[in-house]
Amino acid sequence: MALTVDSLVRISAAGGGLILDSKGFTVDSLVRIAAATKTKGAKLTILNVSGLTVDSMVRISAAGDGNVIFDTTK
């Protein structure tokens, strides 16, 4: 099932935790989804982060205010 960024923002804002592959999203989209986690403290785990810069990861982290996990194991 492919969900839109707007749908994922709504799910996160409602408290639903998500695991997303960074390869399918722009940094701006990940920032939007991460920011929505602050509403109810939902957790966002981002996989395949090797393509993200440290600055991008910092932007996403700041938007999520402690609710973002980066899987750096792969």
mmCIF file of C-alpha atoms in Angstrom, residues 2 4 7 10 14 45 50 53:
data_model
loop_
_atom_site.group_PDB
_atom_site.id
_atom_site.type_symbol
_atom_site.label_atom_id
_atom_site.label_comp_id
_atom_site.label_asym_id
_atom_site.label_seq_id
_atom_site.Cartn_x
_atom_site.Cartn_y
_atom_site.Cartn_z
ATOM 1 C CA ALA A 2 1.510 3.309 -1.052
ATOM 2 C CA THR A 4 0.910 9.827 0.389
ATOM 3 C CA SER A 7 -1.624 10.574 4.780
ATOM 4 C CA ARG A 10 -2.106 12.562 9.447
ATOM 5 C CA ALA A 14 -2.870 10.963 15.370
ATOM 6 C CA THR A 45 11.994 5.175 12.475
ATOM 7 C CA SER A 50 23.192 6.264 4.152
ATOM 8 C CA THR A 53 23.549 14.024 4.962
#
